[in-house]
Amino acid sequence: MSTDAEMAKPDAGFWRGKRVLLTGHTGFKGTWLALWLHRLGAHVTGMALAPSTQPSLFQLAGLASSLDHHVLDIREPTAVADLVRNAQPDVVFHLAAQALVRSSYTDPVGTWSANVMGTVHLLDALRQHPGARVAVLVTTDKVYRNLEWHHPYRECDELGGHDPYSASKAACELAIASYRDAFLGSSGLRVASARAGNVMGGGDWAMDRLLPDAVAAWQQGHVLNIRRPDAIRPWQHVLEPLAGYLCLAQALWDDAAPTGPWNFGPHPHERATVRQVVQWASAAWQGGGCGVHFDDSEQGPHEAGRLALDTAKAQTLLKLQPRWGLEQAVRRTVRWYQAQHEDGDARQLCLQDLADWEAAE
């Protein structure tokens, strides 16, 4: 890996020919990661439910023909174990999850089942069928017991979670640590968890996501209604944490980085309120008509008001630095949606973003 923090990025020479098992490959982040791995020359086996949104980036980008695509529920342990055995992966990325905070309130049992037991099923399959050398399991920035304080959370801070999504992901961290220490470490599998901040980028059509909701409203000429506009989040373009996952896997393979948890997010000064992100998005929207209503009430289920991540570990040990500032990330995301809406090819739009990100200094 490069010793220049500004140039740290995934290494095509490393990934070429690697067998990679990717769970959640039909989701937003999973599709972007699958496309990047394919571009790097990896042989990808994907395990996920069918795409849950319409439209779907996975379908628009034609990813099914670019990898070994399996529609499979990670809550089915036998099916998971069979696929791990047949895929014989070198590297595992686990992204499959119920990933929406508000949905976790309406289906808490499904959230706990998918997030915790799905992760346990994958870990146990890796225990039963050793052979993989690296596993990066993605949780969330919301695993921390949120005290609404001003300093960023470090990997050593206390875990917790008010809503079922956050709490289930904190429980995933305990399961990952237990399997790593009790079983997988002694088998030679280097296991890490990745805690990434809120992501944005083209191709996300899930419910209750800020920029997708903005795009949907403005494309129809509607006013965008925003709840909790002064909530602070560690926003970043989706390529930033995905680069972190890839670079972390490379370093783990070479024993150049410790196992355990890792934060991936923007510089602390780049954290921003919902209001600021929406204002940048409105400025980037070509064609005008960006009506916005900010609702300052506290109606609805509990959500954290302030959240920031300390990413010194990734910056120091992996030599990672964000390549795109937040305003640029917002601008590129908005323009991706506008280009795609005007009959742009989703796959080519993603590949152009990947090329531009890699070329950034």
XYZ file of C-alpha atoms in Angstrom:
361
model
C 0.000 0.000 0.000
C 1.081 3.554 -0.653
C 2.770 5.466 2.140
C 1.292 8.700 0.784
C -1.936 9.402 2.683
C -3.309 11.397 -0.228
C -2.865 8.516 -2.664
C -4.050 5.508 -0.637
C -6.582 3.607 -2.707
C -7.565 0.034 -3.650
C -4.849 -1.862 -5.516
C -5.967 -3.570 -8.735
C -2.891 -5.788 -8.594
C -4.037 -7.148 -5.238
C -7.672 -7.755 -6.228
C -7.110 -9.251 -9.659
C -8.166 -12.910 -9.488
C -9.179 -12.830 -5.797
C -12.285 -14.844 -4.919
C -14.584 -12.482 -3.010
C -17.836 -13.315 -1.252
C -20.033 -10.225 -0.950
C -23.283 -10.308 1.000
C -25.872 -7.622 0.332
C -24.624 -7.111 -3.217
C -28.065 -6.102 -4.521
C -28.323 -3.106 -2.171
C -27.061 0.420 -2.762
C -23.617 0.108 -1.166
C -23.344 -3.532 -2.202
C -23.911 -2.717 -5.871
C -21.271 -0.001 -5.830
C -18.798 -2.385 -4.130
C -19.609 -5.238 -6.526
C -19.035 -2.944 -9.501
C -15.731 -1.720 -8.067
C -14.523 -5.257 -7.328
C -15.469 -6.354 -10.851
C -13.560 -3.370 -12.252
C -10.539 -4.370 -10.145
C -10.606 -7.901 -11.604
C -11.950 -9.869 -8.630
C -14.195 -12.924 -9.029
C -17.266 -11.965 -6.996
C -19.905 -14.272 -5.541
C -22.918 -12.307 -4.330
C -25.396 -13.403 -1.651
C -28.467 -11.227 -1.047
C -32.200 -10.872 -1.245
C -33.660 -9.617 -4.516
C -33.420 -5.819 -4.874
C -35.857 -4.137 -2.503
C -36.409 -0.883 -4.406
C -37.850 0.087 -7.753
C -35.842 1.324 -9.534
C -32.792 -0.644 -8.416
C -29.177 0.304 -9.076
C -28.273 -3.398 -9.185
C -30.699 -3.986 -12.042
C -30.007 -0.726 -13.875
C -26.264 -1.412 -13.787
C -26.700 -4.981 -15.091
C -24.612 -6.444 -12.283
C -26.170 -9.929 -12.334
C -24.150 -10.831 -15.429
C -20.895 -9.512 -13.926
C -20.719 -11.848 -10.926
C -21.941 -15.153 -9.499
C -25.353 -13.893 -8.362
C -27.304 -15.772 -5.662
C -30.672 -14.704 -4.244
C -30.444 -16.013 -0.693
C -31.702 -15.028 2.770
C -28.892 -14.813 5.329
C -31.412 -15.883 7.963
C -31.227 -19.397 6.439
C -28.100 -20.938 8.008
C -27.868 -24.061 5.839
C -28.087 -22.075 2.613
C -25.459 -19.623 3.855
C -23.089 -22.439 4.861
C -23.557 -24.205 1.505
C -22.736 -21.057 -0.438
C -19.636 -20.316 1.662
C -18.419 -23.868 1.092
C -19.024 -23.707 -2.670
C -17.603 -20.197 -3.157
C -14.349 -20.901 -1.267
C -13.668 -17.173 -0.883
C -10.320 -15.574 -0.193
C -11.980 -12.402 1.119
C -15.456 -11.829 2.580
C -17.360 -8.540 2.742
C -20.578 -8.645 4.754
C -23.027 -5.837 3.933
C -26.374 -7.648 4.038
C -28.665 -6.058 6.638
C -31.938 -4.347 7.395
C -30.345 -0.920 7.204
C -33.105 1.622 7.901
C -33.620 3.163 11.338
C -37.294 4.017 10.887
C -38.096 0.606 9.382
C -36.597 -1.009 12.471
C -39.380 0.525 14.542
C -42.071 -1.085 12.388
C -40.329 -4.486 12.168
C -37.988 -4.864 15.150
C -38.009 -8.686 15.072
C -37.099 -8.773 11.388
C -34.363 -6.217 12.003
C -32.802 -8.199 14.854
C -33.123 -11.446 12.920
C -31.495 -10.163 9.737
C -28.792 -8.110 11.393
C -27.737 -10.287 14.310
C -28.596 -13.845 13.308
C -27.722 -13.186 9.678
C -24.263 -12.100 10.794
C -23.952 -15.079 13.136
C -24.935 -17.473 10.329
C -22.179 -16.071 8.113
C -19.605 -16.202 10.923
C -20.542 -19.769 11.744
C -20.328 -20.769 8.093
C -16.789 -19.366 8.027
C -16.051 -21.384 11.171
C -17.399 -24.579 9.594
C -15.662 -24.061 6.254
C -12.270 -22.434 6.890
C -10.215 -21.163 3.996
C -10.950 -17.464 3.748
C -8.090 -15.238 4.844
C -9.862 -11.910 5.481
C -13.398 -10.921 6.496
C -14.641 -7.330 6.761
C -18.090 -7.130 8.344
C -19.889 -3.804 7.994
C -21.962 -2.492 10.884
C -22.661 1.258 11.235
C -21.615 4.509 12.897
C -24.739 4.125 15.056
C -23.311 1.260 17.145
C -22.087 3.720 19.778
C -24.076 4.581 22.892
C -25.006 8.055 21.768
C -24.654 10.611 24.548
C -25.138 13.584 22.196
C -21.707 14.853 23.070
C -19.518 17.000 20.825
C -16.393 14.901 20.423
C -16.275 12.170 17.747
C -16.729 8.549 18.812
C -13.623 6.361 18.868
C -13.502 2.634 18.220
C -12.938 2.039 21.953
C -16.061 3.953 23.053
C -19.049 2.211 24.605
C -21.511 0.399 22.335
C -25.264 0.872 22.607
C -28.335 1.807 20.624
C -31.778 3.258 21.302
C -33.614 2.121 18.157
C -33.713 -1.552 17.049
C -31.443 -0.900 14.069
C -28.658 0.702 16.114
C -28.959 -1.795 18.965
C -28.950 -4.781 16.617
C -25.817 -3.497 14.925
C -24.129 -3.019 18.307
C -25.037 -6.646 19.058
C -23.426 -7.606 15.733
C -20.182 -6.086 16.991
C -20.292 -8.368 20.041
C -20.985 -11.413 17.874
C -18.126 -10.517 15.510
C -15.684 -10.081 18.410
C -16.798 -13.353 19.996
C -16.398 -15.423 16.825
C -13.077 -13.746 16.047
C -11.641 -14.447 19.491
C -13.210 -17.865 20.126
C -12.935 -19.473 16.683
C -11.819 -17.573 13.611
C -8.577 -15.997 14.771
C -7.046 -19.388 15.528
C -8.065 -20.646 12.074
C -6.044 -17.910 10.381
C -9.002 -15.734 9.344
C -8.360 -12.056 10.067
C -11.676 -10.431 11.007
C -12.528 -6.735 11.258
C -15.709 -4.707 11.597
C -16.269 -1.465 9.704
C -18.330 1.417 11.115
C -19.109 3.935 8.396
C -20.891 7.247 8.536
C -23.955 8.227 6.483
C -23.335 7.719 2.780
C -24.629 9.395 -0.346
C -24.198 8.668 -4.022
C -26.182 7.941 -7.135
C -28.517 4.968 -7.229
C -29.978 4.922 -3.728
C -33.768 4.714 -3.859
C -34.431 3.445 -0.317
C -37.060 5.096 1.859
C -36.153 7.810 4.348
C -32.825 8.714 2.765
C -32.129 12.422 2.562
C -30.866 13.003 -0.980
C -33.055 10.323 -2.634
C -36.085 11.926 -0.970
C -34.940 15.351 -2.180
C -34.453 14.138 -5.732
C -37.837 12.395 -5.798
C -39.613 15.524 -4.566
C -37.860 17.957 -6.879
C -38.221 15.771 -9.969
C -41.992 15.868 -9.397
C -42.038 19.583 -8.582
C -43.006 18.937 -4.956
C -41.848 20.646 -1.785
C -39.313 18.587 0.166
C -40.366 18.139 3.796
C -37.385 17.759 6.117
C -37.581 16.514 9.697
C -34.923 17.339 12.305
C -32.991 19.734 10.045
C -30.366 20.494 12.693
C -29.367 16.855 13.247
C -25.636 16.366 12.613
C -24.229 13.337 10.795
C -20.821 12.258 9.431
C -21.871 12.413 5.765
C -19.609 11.110 2.989
C -19.770 9.887 -0.592
C -20.294 6.125 -0.821
C -16.916 5.620 -2.501
C -15.058 6.862 0.592
C -16.033 4.032 3.000
C -15.956 1.436 0.217
C -12.358 2.420 -0.454
C -11.777 2.013 3.266
C -13.200 -1.520 3.259
C -11.034 -2.496 0.293
C -7.853 -0.966 1.726
C -8.562 -2.528 5.118
C -8.895 -5.970 3.518
C -5.592 -5.469 1.706
C -3.836 -4.490 4.936
C -5.356 -7.394 6.886
C -4.190 -9.812 4.198
C -0.617 -8.592 4.647
C -0.890 -8.492 8.476
C -0.278 -4.751 8.163
C -3.325 -3.728 10.208
C -4.900 -5.044 13.402
C -8.187 -6.896 13.490
C -11.143 -5.419 15.373
C -13.316 -2.344 14.744
C -12.568 0.515 12.342
C -14.317 3.855 11.804
C -14.677 5.281 8.291
C -15.978 8.798 7.858
C -15.143 12.367 6.881
C -12.818 14.717 8.680
C -14.520 15.990 11.872
C -14.818 19.506 10.444
C -16.808 18.091 7.491
C -19.709 16.847 9.594
C -22.808 18.855 8.742
C -26.445 19.340 9.599
C -29.292 17.981 7.518
C -30.169 21.598 6.725
C -26.712 22.314 5.274
C -26.732 19.178 3.108
C -30.169 20.071 1.716
C -29.018 23.618 0.969
C -26.020 22.302 -0.980
C -28.273 19.873 -2.836
C -30.687 22.664 -3.725
C -27.824 24.783 -5.052
C -26.611 21.860 -7.174
C -30.046 21.096 -8.621
C -30.135 22.197 -12.245
C -33.442 23.681 -13.339
C -34.629 25.332 -10.126
C -37.880 24.486 -8.351
C -36.231 23.269 -5.154
C -38.950 23.889 -2.601
C -38.002 22.898 0.962
C -39.934 22.944 4.222
C -37.867 22.449 7.373
C -39.895 20.915 10.207
C -38.266 21.781 13.529
C -40.661 19.644 15.588
C -39.505 16.443 17.296
C -42.362 14.283 16.036
C -41.724 10.652 15.100
C -39.538 7.964 16.654
C -36.309 8.819 18.460
C -33.296 9.575 16.301
C -29.877 10.782 17.424
C -29.353 14.522 17.165
C -25.554 14.567 16.947
C -23.116 11.964 15.684
C -19.478 12.157 14.578
C -16.718 9.599 14.102
C -13.032 9.730 15.010
C -11.227 8.281 11.981
C -7.632 8.757 13.191
C -7.038 4.999 13.189
C -7.860 4.623 9.478
C -5.984 7.798 8.580
C -2.867 6.734 10.482
C -2.675 2.989 9.843
C -4.307 2.717 6.408
C -3.102 6.114 5.140
C -6.662 6.986 4.111
C -7.938 10.497 3.547
C -11.302 11.510 2.062
C -10.813 12.486 -1.572
C -14.057 14.410 -1.995
C -15.236 17.084 0.401
C -18.841 17.020 1.525
C -20.115 19.803 -0.719
C -18.513 18.095 -3.723
C -20.039 14.754 -2.699
C -23.508 16.340 -2.513
C -23.056 18.044 -5.874
C -21.904 14.861 -7.609
C -24.749 12.852 -6.094
C -27.425 15.306 -7.244
C -25.984 15.485 -10.736
C -25.791 11.652 -10.937
C -29.549 11.459 -10.328
C -30.304 14.210 -12.814
C -28.138 12.577 -15.497
C -29.716 9.167 -14.899
C -33.206 10.681 -15.004
C -32.332 12.128 -18.412
C -31.700 8.592 -19.758
C -28.095 8.353 -18.615
C -26.648 4.848 -18.275
C -26.470 4.053 -14.541
C -23.481 1.734 -14.862
C -21.481 4.245 -16.873
C -22.357 7.026 -14.448
C -21.013 4.906 -11.581
C -17.880 3.988 -13.515
C -17.257 7.670 -14.283
C -17.548 8.520 -10.587
C -15.121 5.707 -9.793
C -12.619 6.985 -12.361
C -12.939 10.552 -11.103
C -12.540 9.462 -7.479
C -9.394 7.469 -8.287
C -7.947 10.428 -10.186
C -8.602 12.870 -7.335
C -5.612 14.114 -5.351
